[in-house]
Amino acid sequence: MQALLNIAVRAARRAGDVIIRHVDHVHKLTVTAKSRNDFVSEVDRMAEAEIIQTIREFYPDHAFLAEESGSQGESENVWIIDPLDGTTNFLHGFPMFSVSIALQTKGRLEHGVIYDPMRQELFTASRGDGAQLDGRKIRVTNRKNLEGALIGTGFPYRANRRFMQEYIGMFRAIAENTVGIRRAGSAALDLAYVAAGRLDGFWELGLGPWDMAAGTLLVREAGGHVTDLDGDDTFLESGNIVAAPSKLLTSILAELRPHLPKS
Ligand code: 2AM
Ligand code: CA
């Protein structure tokens, strides 16, 4: 395994340890919503600090784009980090959350790690080197159309609730033409599941780059495609993402297109 990917794995496992140490406590918390949220963001922050510290030890000149601490440093090497993707699940003791770490070099995704600390599943990818689950090669499914497909998604939240009407149109179109839709609550893990062939495809609106970066490389290295809702490459900026094997992706885009928000 490459040195850079090795460090990312070490950082992800350490963050996973921080999360697991707190998972029972969050379940027992019987306090106000505010202090619950403070507690969760504290776990987010501790996990993120652990990741950044682990990477900095080896690569002090690299830059970071992380969900909690934002953008730090200036470098052609940028680590894109979500220390706890699926915070709402974590807060409720619903066991679907993950750590997501990607390295982008000169604007290109080079390495990605997604770690599920509950199942201790480690998804890894390096550009040109394929994708792995716990060291074994994974691939997207070979499904070519919507019939029989199992598709992951996320519901619009916060500001994106203004697109709820459009989203419901998309939801209906996909629901009526596939075997089922799953909403698990961690976009990073959803993308890892597409890479592993557990889901045939995935779409969501309004995500952050840290939700998508590692998962994007995983899906691509597992033989799948990742695009914007228009079929182009700007999803890390727009936050709107579709991931699937190539032919299935074309079918998903065709179903979503009539429901795209005008703006
Ligand atoms: P997060 O847990 O790191 O915030 C689920 O739809 C995806 O959206 C998750 O990857 C989640 O990442 C992200 N998300 C961001 N803000 C959210 C919110 N307020 N509610 C639900 N999901 C949110
Ligand atoms: Ca996230």
PDB file of C-alpha atoms and ligand atoms in Angstrom:
ATOM      1  CA  MET A   1       0.000   0.000   0.000  1.00  0.00           C
ATOM      2  CA  GLN A   2       1.250   3.474  -0.802  1.00  0.00           C
ATOM      3  CA  ALA A   3       2.650   5.591   2.044  1.00  0.00           C
ATOM      4  CA  LEU A   4       0.057   8.357   1.616  1.00  0.00           C
ATOM      5  CA  LEU A   5      -2.848   5.907   1.652  1.00  0.00           C
ATOM      6  CA  ASN A   6      -1.317   4.195   4.678  1.00  0.00           C
ATOM      7  CA  ILE A   7      -1.325   7.441   6.626  1.00  0.00           C
ATOM      8  CA  ALA A   8      -4.929   8.130   5.593  1.00  0.00           C
ATOM      9  CA  VAL A   9      -5.916   4.663   6.855  1.00  0.00           C
ATOM     10  CA  ARG A  10      -4.127   5.213  10.148  1.00  0.00           C
ATOM     11  CA  ALA A  11      -5.852   8.598  10.571  1.00  0.00           C
ATOM     12  CA  ALA A  12      -9.283   7.133   9.732  1.00  0.00           C
ATOM     13  CA  ARG A  13      -8.899   4.290  12.235  1.00  0.00           C
ATOM     14  CA  ARG A  14      -7.829   6.709  14.975  1.00  0.00           C
ATOM     15  CA  ALA A  15     -10.856   8.909  14.273  1.00  0.00           C
ATOM     16  CA  GLY A  16     -13.011   5.778  14.344  1.00  0.00           C
ATOM     17  CA  ASP A  17     -11.654   4.956  17.812  1.00  0.00           C
ATOM     18  CA  VAL A  18     -12.614   8.425  19.047  1.00  0.00           C
ATOM     19  CA  ILE A  19     -16.153   7.986  17.671  1.00  0.00           C
ATOM     20  CA  ILE A  20     -16.625   4.496  19.144  1.00  0.00           C
ATOM     21  CA  ARG A  21     -15.398   5.660  22.552  1.00  0.00           C
ATOM     22  CA  HIS A  22     -18.346   8.096  22.626  1.00  0.00           C
ATOM     23  CA  VAL A  23     -21.084   6.137  20.896  1.00  0.00           C
ATOM     24  CA  ASP A  24     -22.547   4.679  24.108  1.00  0.00           C
ATOM     25  CA  HIS A  25     -22.495   8.015  25.875  1.00  0.00           C
ATOM     26  CA  VAL A  26     -24.495   9.769  23.191  1.00  0.00           C
ATOM     27  CA  HIS A  27     -27.150   7.093  23.521  1.00  0.00           C
ATOM     28  CA  LYS A  28     -27.462   7.696  27.252  1.00  0.00           C
ATOM     29  CA  LEU A  29     -27.588  11.482  27.018  1.00  0.00           C
ATOM     30  CA  THR A  30     -30.918  12.776  28.301  1.00  0.00           C
ATOM     31  CA  VAL A  31     -30.159  16.447  27.947  1.00  0.00           C
ATOM     32  CA  THR A  32     -31.405  19.337  25.852  1.00  0.00           C
ATOM     33  CA  ALA A  33     -31.088  19.357  22.081  1.00  0.00           C
ATOM     34  CA  LYS A  34     -28.511  22.116  22.375  1.00  0.00           C
ATOM     35  CA  SER A  35     -26.147  20.183  24.638  1.00  0.00           C
ATOM     36  CA  ARG A  36     -26.699  17.028  22.577  1.00  0.00           C
ATOM     37  CA  ASN A  37     -25.578  18.943  19.533  1.00  0.00           C
ATOM     38  CA  ASP A  38     -22.639  20.425  21.408  1.00  0.00           C
ATOM     39  CA  PHE A  39     -21.602  16.942  22.479  1.00  0.00           C
ATOM     40  CA  VAL A  40     -21.774  15.638  18.932  1.00  0.00           C
ATOM     41  CA  SER A  41     -19.848  18.538  17.491  1.00  0.00           C
ATOM     42  CA  GLU A  42     -17.274  17.921  20.224  1.00  0.00           C
ATOM     43  CA  VAL A  43     -16.884  14.325  18.981  1.00  0.00           C
ATOM     44  CA  ASP A  44     -16.676  15.645  15.395  1.00  0.00           C
ATOM     45  CA  ARG A  45     -13.984  18.096  16.416  1.00  0.00           C
ATOM     46  CA  MET A  46     -11.943  15.548  18.384  1.00  0.00           C
ATOM     47  CA  ALA A  47     -12.058  13.043  15.522  1.00  0.00           C
ATOM     48  CA  GLU A  48     -11.051  15.751  13.043  1.00  0.00           C
ATOM     49  CA  ALA A  49      -8.170  16.938  15.238  1.00  0.00           C
ATOM     50  CA  GLU A  50      -6.939  13.338  15.466  1.00  0.00           C
ATOM     51  CA  ILE A  51      -6.973  13.004  11.669  1.00  0.00           C
ATOM     52  CA  ILE A  52      -5.206  16.290  10.994  1.00  0.00           C
ATOM     53  CA  GLN A  53      -2.590  15.644  13.670  1.00  0.00           C
ATOM     54  CA  THR A  54      -1.847  12.165  12.286  1.00  0.00           C
ATOM     55  CA  ILE A  55      -1.392  13.488   8.746  1.00  0.00           C
ATOM     56  CA  ARG A  56       0.575  16.596   9.789  1.00  0.00           C
ATOM     57  CA  GLU A  57       3.122  14.481  11.624  1.00  0.00           C
ATOM     58  CA  PHE A  58       4.164  13.006   8.261  1.00  0.00           C
ATOM     59  CA  TYR A  59       3.186  15.780   5.845  1.00  0.00           C
ATOM     60  CA  PRO A  60       3.564  19.123   7.673  1.00  0.00           C
ATOM     61  CA  ASP A  61       3.304  21.153   4.424  1.00  0.00           C
ATOM     62  CA  HIS A  62       0.019  19.715   3.178  1.00  0.00           C
ATOM     63  CA  ALA A  63      -3.236  21.701   3.218  1.00  0.00           C
ATOM     64  CA  PHE A  64      -6.617  20.659   4.640  1.00  0.00           C
ATOM     65  CA  LEU A  65     -10.259  21.171   3.778  1.00  0.00           C
ATOM     66  CA  ALA A  66     -12.223  19.731   6.685  1.00  0.00           C
ATOM     67  CA  GLU A  67     -15.893  19.887   7.644  1.00  0.00           C
ATOM     68  CA  GLU A  68     -15.311  21.332  11.140  1.00  0.00           C
ATOM     69  CA  SER A  69     -12.176  23.489  10.778  1.00  0.00           C
ATOM     70  CA  GLY A  70     -12.615  24.547   7.149  1.00  0.00           C
ATOM     71  CA  SER A  71      -9.688  25.391   4.887  1.00  0.00           C
ATOM     72  CA  GLN A  72      -6.153  25.411   6.331  1.00  0.00           C
ATOM     73  CA  GLY A  73      -2.842  25.985   4.568  1.00  0.00           C
ATOM     74  CA  GLU A  74      -1.843  26.370   0.940  1.00  0.00           C
ATOM     75  CA  SER A  75      -0.451  23.400  -0.985  1.00  0.00           C
ATOM     76  CA  GLU A  76      -0.911  21.372  -4.174  1.00  0.00           C
ATOM     77  CA  ASN A  77      -1.777  18.535  -1.761  1.00  0.00           C
ATOM     78  CA  VAL A  78      -5.149  19.039  -0.078  1.00  0.00           C
ATOM     79  CA  TRP A  79      -6.682  16.533   2.346  1.00  0.00           C
ATOM     80  CA  ILE A  80     -10.489  16.625   2.197  1.00  0.00           C
ATOM     81  CA  ILE A  81     -11.876  15.340   5.485  1.00  0.00           C
ATOM     82  CA  ASP A  82     -15.241  14.460   6.995  1.00  0.00           C
ATOM     83  CA  PRO A  83     -14.439  13.226  10.519  1.00  0.00           C
ATOM     84  CA  LEU A  84     -17.963  11.909  11.138  1.00  0.00           C
ATOM     85  CA  ASP A  85     -20.296  11.597   8.168  1.00  0.00           C
ATOM     86  CA  GLY A  86     -23.776  10.765   9.405  1.00  0.00           C
ATOM     87  CA  THR A  87     -23.776  12.884  12.551  1.00  0.00           C
ATOM     88  CA  THR A  88     -27.566  12.696  12.859  1.00  0.00           C
ATOM     89  CA  ASN A  89     -27.352   8.890  12.886  1.00  0.00           C
ATOM     90  CA  PHE A  90     -24.553   8.973  15.460  1.00  0.00           C
ATOM     91  CA  LEU A  91     -26.640  11.250  17.655  1.00  0.00           C
ATOM     92  CA  HIS A  92     -29.511   8.761  17.607  1.00  0.00           C
ATOM     93  CA  GLY A  93     -27.418   5.624  17.998  1.00  0.00           C
ATOM     94  CA  PHE A  94     -28.427   4.550  14.465  1.00  0.00           C
ATOM     95  CA  PRO A  95     -25.309   2.636  13.409  1.00  0.00           C
ATOM     96  CA  MET A  96     -24.614   4.128   9.947  1.00  0.00           C
ATOM     97  CA  PHE A  97     -21.829   6.677  10.026  1.00  0.00           C
ATOM     98  CA  SER A  98     -18.292   6.876   8.715  1.00  0.00           C
ATOM     99  CA  VAL A  99     -14.969   8.678   8.546  1.00  0.00           C
ATOM    100  CA  SER A 100     -14.053   9.994   5.089  1.00  0.00           C
ATOM    101  CA  ILE A 101     -10.562  11.120   4.058  1.00  0.00           C
ATOM    102  CA  ALA A 102      -9.356  11.962   0.536  1.00  0.00           C
ATOM    103  CA  LEU A 103      -6.137  13.414  -0.841  1.00  0.00           C
ATOM    104  CA  GLN A 104      -6.386  15.718  -3.832  1.00  0.00           C
ATOM    105  CA  THR A 105      -3.102  16.564  -5.578  1.00  0.00           C
ATOM    106  CA  LYS A 106      -3.042  19.363  -8.171  1.00  0.00           C
ATOM    107  CA  GLY A 107      -6.830  19.215  -8.238  1.00  0.00           C
ATOM    108  CA  ARG A 108      -6.979  15.469  -8.886  1.00  0.00           C
ATOM    109  CA  LEU A 109      -8.254  12.859  -6.407  1.00  0.00           C
ATOM    110  CA  GLU A 110      -5.362  10.484  -5.659  1.00  0.00           C
ATOM    111  CA  HIS A 111      -6.293   8.540  -2.517  1.00  0.00           C
ATOM    112  CA  GLY A 112      -9.507   7.891  -0.618  1.00  0.00           C
ATOM    113  CA  VAL A 113     -10.453   6.107   2.604  1.00  0.00           C
ATOM    114  CA  ILE A 114     -13.902   5.555   4.099  1.00  0.00           C
ATOM    115  CA  TYR A 115     -14.027   3.767   7.442  1.00  0.00           C
ATOM    116  CA  ASP A 116     -17.159   2.397   9.117  1.00  0.00           C
ATOM    117  CA  PRO A 117     -16.164   2.127  12.787  1.00  0.00           C
ATOM    118  CA  MET A 118     -19.274   0.122  13.817  1.00  0.00           C
ATOM    119  CA  ARG A 119     -18.642  -2.726  11.367  1.00  0.00           C
ATOM    120  CA  GLN A 120     -14.909  -2.018  11.211  1.00  0.00           C
ATOM    121  CA  GLU A 121     -15.091  -2.004   7.426  1.00  0.00           C
ATOM    122  CA  LEU A 122     -12.323  -0.166   5.618  1.00  0.00           C
ATOM    123  CA  PHE A 123     -12.863   1.023   2.035  1.00  0.00           C
ATOM    124  CA  THR A 124      -9.735   2.252   0.230  1.00  0.00           C
ATOM    125  CA  ALA A 125      -8.776   3.473  -3.239  1.00  0.00           C
ATOM    126  CA  SER A 126      -5.779   4.981  -4.978  1.00  0.00           C
ATOM    127  CA  ARG A 127      -6.014   6.385  -8.484  1.00  0.00           C
ATOM    128  CA  GLY A 128      -5.156   3.710 -11.056  1.00  0.00           C
ATOM    129  CA  ASP A 129      -4.954   1.043  -8.390  1.00  0.00           C
ATOM    130  CA  GLY A 130      -8.588  -0.075  -7.978  1.00  0.00           C
ATOM    131  CA  ALA A 131     -10.782  -0.027  -4.896  1.00  0.00           C
ATOM    132  CA  GLN A 132     -10.717  -2.399  -1.925  1.00  0.00           C
ATOM    133  CA  LEU A 133     -12.827  -3.411   1.052  1.00  0.00           C
ATOM    134  CA  ASP A 134     -10.566  -4.690   3.827  1.00  0.00           C
ATOM    135  CA  GLY A 135      -7.859  -5.301   1.243  1.00  0.00           C
ATOM    136  CA  ARG A 136     -10.043  -7.275  -1.193  1.00  0.00           C
ATOM    137  CA  LYS A 137     -10.874  -5.825  -4.583  1.00  0.00           C
ATOM    138  CA  ILE A 138     -14.399  -4.434  -5.001  1.00  0.00           C
ATOM    139  CA  ARG A 139     -16.406  -3.527  -8.106  1.00  0.00           C
ATOM    140  CA  VAL A 140     -19.644  -1.714  -8.889  1.00  0.00           C
ATOM    141  CA  THR A 141     -22.505  -3.927 -10.052  1.00  0.00           C
ATOM    142  CA  ASN A 142     -22.952  -4.651 -13.750  1.00  0.00           C
ATOM    143  CA  ARG A 143     -26.546  -3.428 -13.770  1.00  0.00           C
ATOM    144  CA  LYS A 144     -27.346  -1.543 -16.969  1.00  0.00           C
ATOM    145  CA  ASN A 145     -30.825  -0.201 -16.341  1.00  0.00           C
ATOM    146  CA  LEU A 146     -33.210   0.731 -13.547  1.00  0.00           C
ATOM    147  CA  GLU A 147     -35.158  -2.511 -13.513  1.00  0.00           C
ATOM    148  CA  GLY A 148     -34.087  -4.456 -10.438  1.00  0.00           C
ATOM    149  CA  ALA A 149     -31.751  -1.692  -9.252  1.00  0.00           C
ATOM    150  CA  LEU A 150     -31.336  -0.754  -5.570  1.00  0.00           C
ATOM    151  CA  ILE A 151     -30.587   2.965  -5.343  1.00  0.00           C
ATOM    152  CA  GLY A 152     -29.303   5.030  -2.402  1.00  0.00           C
ATOM    153  CA  THR A 153     -30.232   8.655  -1.823  1.00  0.00           C
ATOM    154  CA  GLY A 154     -30.387  11.423   0.775  1.00  0.00           C
ATOM    155  CA  PHE A 155     -33.312  13.739   1.485  1.00  0.00           C
ATOM    156  CA  PRO A 156     -32.793  17.499   1.166  1.00  0.00           C
ATOM    157  CA  TYR A 157     -31.952  19.204   4.476  1.00  0.00           C
ATOM    158  CA  ARG A 158     -31.499  22.768   5.703  1.00  0.00           C
ATOM    159  CA  ALA A 159     -31.332  25.316   2.850  1.00  0.00           C
ATOM    160  CA  ASN A 160     -31.911  22.568   0.292  1.00  0.00           C
ATOM    161  CA  ARG A 161     -35.384  21.932   1.671  1.00  0.00           C
ATOM    162  CA  ARG A 162     -36.445  24.586  -0.817  1.00  0.00           C
ATOM    163  CA  PHE A 163     -35.910  21.903  -3.479  1.00  0.00           C
ATOM    164  CA  MET A 164     -38.183  19.402  -1.703  1.00  0.00           C
ATOM    165  CA  GLN A 165     -40.855  19.546  -4.413  1.00  0.00           C
ATOM    166  CA  GLU A 166     -38.309  18.820  -7.147  1.00  0.00           C
ATOM    167  CA  TYR A 167     -36.712  16.126  -5.006  1.00  0.00           C
ATOM    168  CA  ILE A 168     -40.046  14.375  -4.499  1.00  0.00           C
ATOM    169  CA  GLY A 169     -40.487  14.301  -8.280  1.00  0.00           C
ATOM    170  CA  MET A 170     -37.073  12.652  -8.603  1.00  0.00           C
ATOM    171  CA  PHE A 171     -37.882  10.251  -5.798  1.00  0.00           C
ATOM    172  CA  ARG A 172     -41.111   9.125  -7.412  1.00  0.00           C
ATOM    173  CA  ALA A 173     -39.451   8.633 -10.801  1.00  0.00           C
ATOM    174  CA  ILE A 174     -36.702   6.465  -9.317  1.00  0.00           C
ATOM    175  CA  ALA A 175     -39.046   4.617  -6.913  1.00  0.00           C
ATOM    176  CA  GLU A 176     -41.463   3.675  -9.684  1.00  0.00           C
ATOM    177  CA  ASN A 177     -38.750   2.245 -11.906  1.00  0.00           C
ATOM    178  CA  THR A 178     -36.444   0.403  -9.499  1.00  0.00           C
ATOM    179  CA  VAL A 179     -36.681  -2.384  -6.943  1.00  0.00           C
ATOM    180  CA  GLY A 180     -36.131   0.031  -4.065  1.00  0.00           C
ATOM    181  CA  ILE A 181     -34.585   3.155  -2.572  1.00  0.00           C
ATOM    182  CA  ARG A 182     -32.483   3.307   0.611  1.00  0.00           C
ATOM    183  CA  ARG A 183     -31.774   6.395   2.715  1.00  0.00           C
ATOM    184  CA  ALA A 184     -29.049   5.392   5.161  1.00  0.00           C
ATOM    185  CA  GLY A 185     -27.817   8.856   6.237  1.00  0.00           C
ATOM    186  CA  SER A 186     -24.088   8.850   5.466  1.00  0.00           C
ATOM    187  CA  ALA A 187     -23.374   9.947   1.907  1.00  0.00           C
ATOM    188  CA  ALA A 188     -19.754   8.797   2.149  1.00  0.00           C
ATOM    189  CA  LEU A 189     -20.847   5.301   3.163  1.00  0.00           C
ATOM    190  CA  ASP A 190     -23.511   5.265   0.421  1.00  0.00           C
ATOM    191  CA  LEU A 191     -20.788   5.935  -2.153  1.00  0.00           C
ATOM    192  CA  ALA A 192     -18.584   3.220  -0.625  1.00  0.00           C
ATOM    193  CA  TYR A 193     -21.563   0.847  -0.946  1.00  0.00           C
ATOM    194  CA  VAL A 194     -21.939   1.726  -4.639  1.00  0.00           C
ATOM    195  CA  ALA A 195     -18.220   0.946  -5.071  1.00  0.00           C
ATOM    196  CA  ALA A 196     -18.715  -2.388  -3.275  1.00  0.00           C
ATOM    197  CA  GLY A 197     -21.796  -3.313  -5.356  1.00  0.00           C
ATOM    198  CA  ARG A 198     -24.128  -3.231  -2.336  1.00  0.00           C
ATOM    199  CA  LEU A 199     -26.073  -0.411  -3.978  1.00  0.00           C
ATOM    200  CA  ASP A 200     -26.396  -0.108  -7.753  1.00  0.00           C
ATOM    201  CA  GLY A 201     -26.397   3.680  -7.667  1.00  0.00           C
ATOM    202  CA  PHE A 202     -26.778   6.807  -5.552  1.00  0.00           C
ATOM    203  CA  TRP A 203     -27.938  10.398  -5.914  1.00  0.00           C
ATOM    204  CA  GLU A 204     -28.205  13.359  -3.566  1.00  0.00           C
ATOM    205  CA  LEU A 205     -28.442  17.161  -3.737  1.00  0.00           C
ATOM    206  CA  GLY A 206     -26.532  19.818  -1.811  1.00  0.00           C
ATOM    207  CA  LEU A 207     -23.655  17.817  -0.303  1.00  0.00           C
ATOM    208  CA  GLY A 208     -20.302  19.199   0.881  1.00  0.00           C
ATOM    209  CA  PRO A 209     -17.031  18.219  -0.856  1.00  0.00           C
ATOM    210  CA  TRP A 210     -15.980  16.272   2.290  1.00  0.00           C
ATOM    211  CA  ASP A 211     -19.098  14.059   1.941  1.00  0.00           C
ATOM    212  CA  MET A 212     -18.157  13.097  -1.634  1.00  0.00           C
ATOM    213  CA  ALA A 213     -14.383  13.249  -2.250  1.00  0.00           C
ATOM    214  CA  ALA A 214     -13.207   9.833  -0.995  1.00  0.00           C
ATOM    215  CA  GLY A 215     -16.402   8.124  -2.186  1.00  0.00           C
ATOM    216  CA  THR A 216     -15.970   9.538  -5.676  1.00  0.00           C
ATOM    217  CA  LEU A 217     -12.524   7.989  -6.055  1.00  0.00           C
ATOM    218  CA  LEU A 218     -13.813   4.689  -4.630  1.00  0.00           C
ATOM    219  CA  VAL A 219     -16.665   4.510  -7.147  1.00  0.00           C
ATOM    220  CA  ARG A 220     -14.409   5.430 -10.080  1.00  0.00           C
ATOM    221  CA  GLU A 221     -11.715   2.950  -9.105  1.00  0.00           C
ATOM    222  CA  ALA A 222     -14.416   0.300  -8.697  1.00  0.00           C
ATOM    223  CA  GLY A 223     -15.387   0.850 -12.349  1.00  0.00           C
ATOM    224  CA  GLY A 224     -18.295   3.268 -11.849  1.00  0.00           C
ATOM    225  CA  HIS A 225     -18.972   6.838 -12.918  1.00  0.00           C
ATOM    226  CA  VAL A 226     -19.691   9.955 -10.875  1.00  0.00           C
ATOM    227  CA  THR A 227     -21.263  13.105 -12.294  1.00  0.00           C
ATOM    228  CA  ASP A 228     -23.349  16.154 -11.557  1.00  0.00           C
ATOM    229  CA  LEU A 229     -27.103  16.054 -12.276  1.00  0.00           C
ATOM    230  CA  ASP A 230     -26.243  17.438 -15.734  1.00  0.00           C
ATOM    231  CA  GLY A 231     -23.836  14.586 -16.391  1.00  0.00           C
ATOM    232  CA  ASP A 232     -20.759  16.820 -16.045  1.00  0.00           C
ATOM    233  CA  ASP A 233     -17.882  16.939 -13.617  1.00  0.00           C
ATOM    234  CA  THR A 234     -18.731  19.875 -11.328  1.00  0.00           C
ATOM    235  CA  PHE A 235     -20.329  17.956  -8.445  1.00  0.00           C
ATOM    236  CA  LEU A 236     -17.621  18.807  -5.901  1.00  0.00           C
ATOM    237  CA  GLU A 237     -18.634  22.463  -6.361  1.00  0.00           C
ATOM    238  CA  SER A 238     -22.395  22.108  -6.883  1.00  0.00           C
ATOM    239  CA  GLY A 239     -22.883  19.386  -4.245  1.00  0.00           C
ATOM    240  CA  ASN A 240     -25.312  17.531  -6.539  1.00  0.00           C
ATOM    241  CA  ILE A 241     -24.087  14.032  -7.281  1.00  0.00           C
ATOM    242  CA  VAL A 242     -25.038  10.853  -9.125  1.00  0.00           C
ATOM    243  CA  ALA A 243     -22.884   7.712  -8.915  1.00  0.00           C
ATOM    244  CA  ALA A 244     -23.465   4.397 -10.711  1.00  0.00           C
ATOM    245  CA  PRO A 245     -22.093   2.053 -13.367  1.00  0.00           C
ATOM    246  CA  SER A 246     -21.950   4.013 -16.637  1.00  0.00           C
ATOM    247  CA  LYS A 247     -25.103   2.758 -18.422  1.00  0.00           C
ATOM    248  CA  LEU A 248     -27.217   2.814 -15.270  1.00  0.00           C
ATOM    249  CA  LEU A 249     -26.025   6.358 -14.596  1.00  0.00           C
ATOM    250  CA  THR A 250     -27.371   7.433 -17.984  1.00  0.00           C
ATOM    251  CA  SER A 251     -30.773   5.927 -17.076  1.00  0.00           C
ATOM    252  CA  ILE A 252     -30.804   7.617 -13.653  1.00  0.00           C
ATOM    253  CA  LEU A 253     -29.950  11.004 -15.189  1.00  0.00           C
ATOM    254  CA  ALA A 254     -32.779  10.586 -17.709  1.00  0.00           C
ATOM    255  CA  GLU A 255     -35.266  10.024 -14.845  1.00  0.00           C
ATOM    256  CA  LEU A 256     -33.956  12.944 -12.770  1.00  0.00           C
ATOM    257  CA  ARG A 257     -33.658  15.460 -15.617  1.00  0.00           C
ATOM    258  CA  PRO A 258     -37.361  16.455 -15.901  1.00  0.00           C
ATOM    259  CA  HIS A 259     -37.337  17.366 -12.181  1.00  0.00           C
ATOM    260  CA  LEU A 260     -34.153  19.468 -12.033  1.00  0.00           C
ATOM    261  CA  PRO A 261     -34.546  22.824 -10.267  1.00  0.00           C
ATOM    262  CA  LYS A 262     -34.500  25.670 -12.783  1.00  0.00           C
ATOM    263  CA  SER A 263     -31.576  27.448 -11.030  1.00  0.00           C
TER     264      SER A 263
HETATM  265  P1  2AM B   1     -22.881  14.966   8.062  1.00  0.00           P
HETATM  266  O1  2AM B   1     -23.448  13.926   8.927  1.00  0.00           O
HETATM  267  O2  2AM B   1     -21.378  14.976   8.068  1.00  0.00           O
HETATM  268  O3  2AM B   1     -23.486  16.336   8.304  1.00  0.00           O
HETATM  269  C1  2AM B   1     -27.025  12.778   4.490  1.00  0.00           C
HETATM  270  O4  2AM B   1     -28.027  13.257   3.661  1.00  0.00           O
HETATM  271  C2  2AM B   1     -25.722  13.489   4.209  1.00  0.00           C
HETATM  272  O5  2AM B   1     -25.887  14.896   4.296  1.00  0.00           O
HETATM  273  C3  2AM B   1     -24.671  13.107   5.214  1.00  0.00           C
HETATM  274  O6  2AM B   1     -23.530  12.822   4.498  1.00  0.00           O
HETATM  275  C4  2AM B   1     -24.556  14.322   6.119  1.00  0.00           C
HETATM  276  O7  2AM B   1     -23.240  14.584   6.547  1.00  0.00           O
HETATM  277  C5  2AM B   1     -24.990  15.443   5.259  1.00  0.00           C
HETATM  278  N1  2AM B   1     -25.641  16.481   6.057  1.00  0.00           N
HETATM  279  C6  2AM B   1     -25.138  17.714   6.275  1.00  0.00           C
HETATM  280  N2  2AM B   1     -25.975  18.434   7.045  1.00  0.00           N
HETATM  281  C7  2AM B   1     -27.049  17.636   7.322  1.00  0.00           C
HETATM  282  C8  2AM B   1     -28.263  17.809   8.072  1.00  0.00           C
HETATM  283  N3  2AM B   1     -28.545  18.958   8.708  1.00  0.00           N
HETATM  284  N4  2AM B   1     -29.119  16.774   8.148  1.00  0.00           N
HETATM  285  C9  2AM B   1     -28.845  15.606   7.516  1.00  0.00           C
HETATM  286  N5  2AM B   1     -27.716  15.401   6.797  1.00  0.00           N
HETATM  287  C10 2AM B   1     -26.826  16.388   6.691  1.00  0.00           C
HETATM  288 CA    CA B   2     -20.674  14.835   6.046  1.00  0.00          CA
END
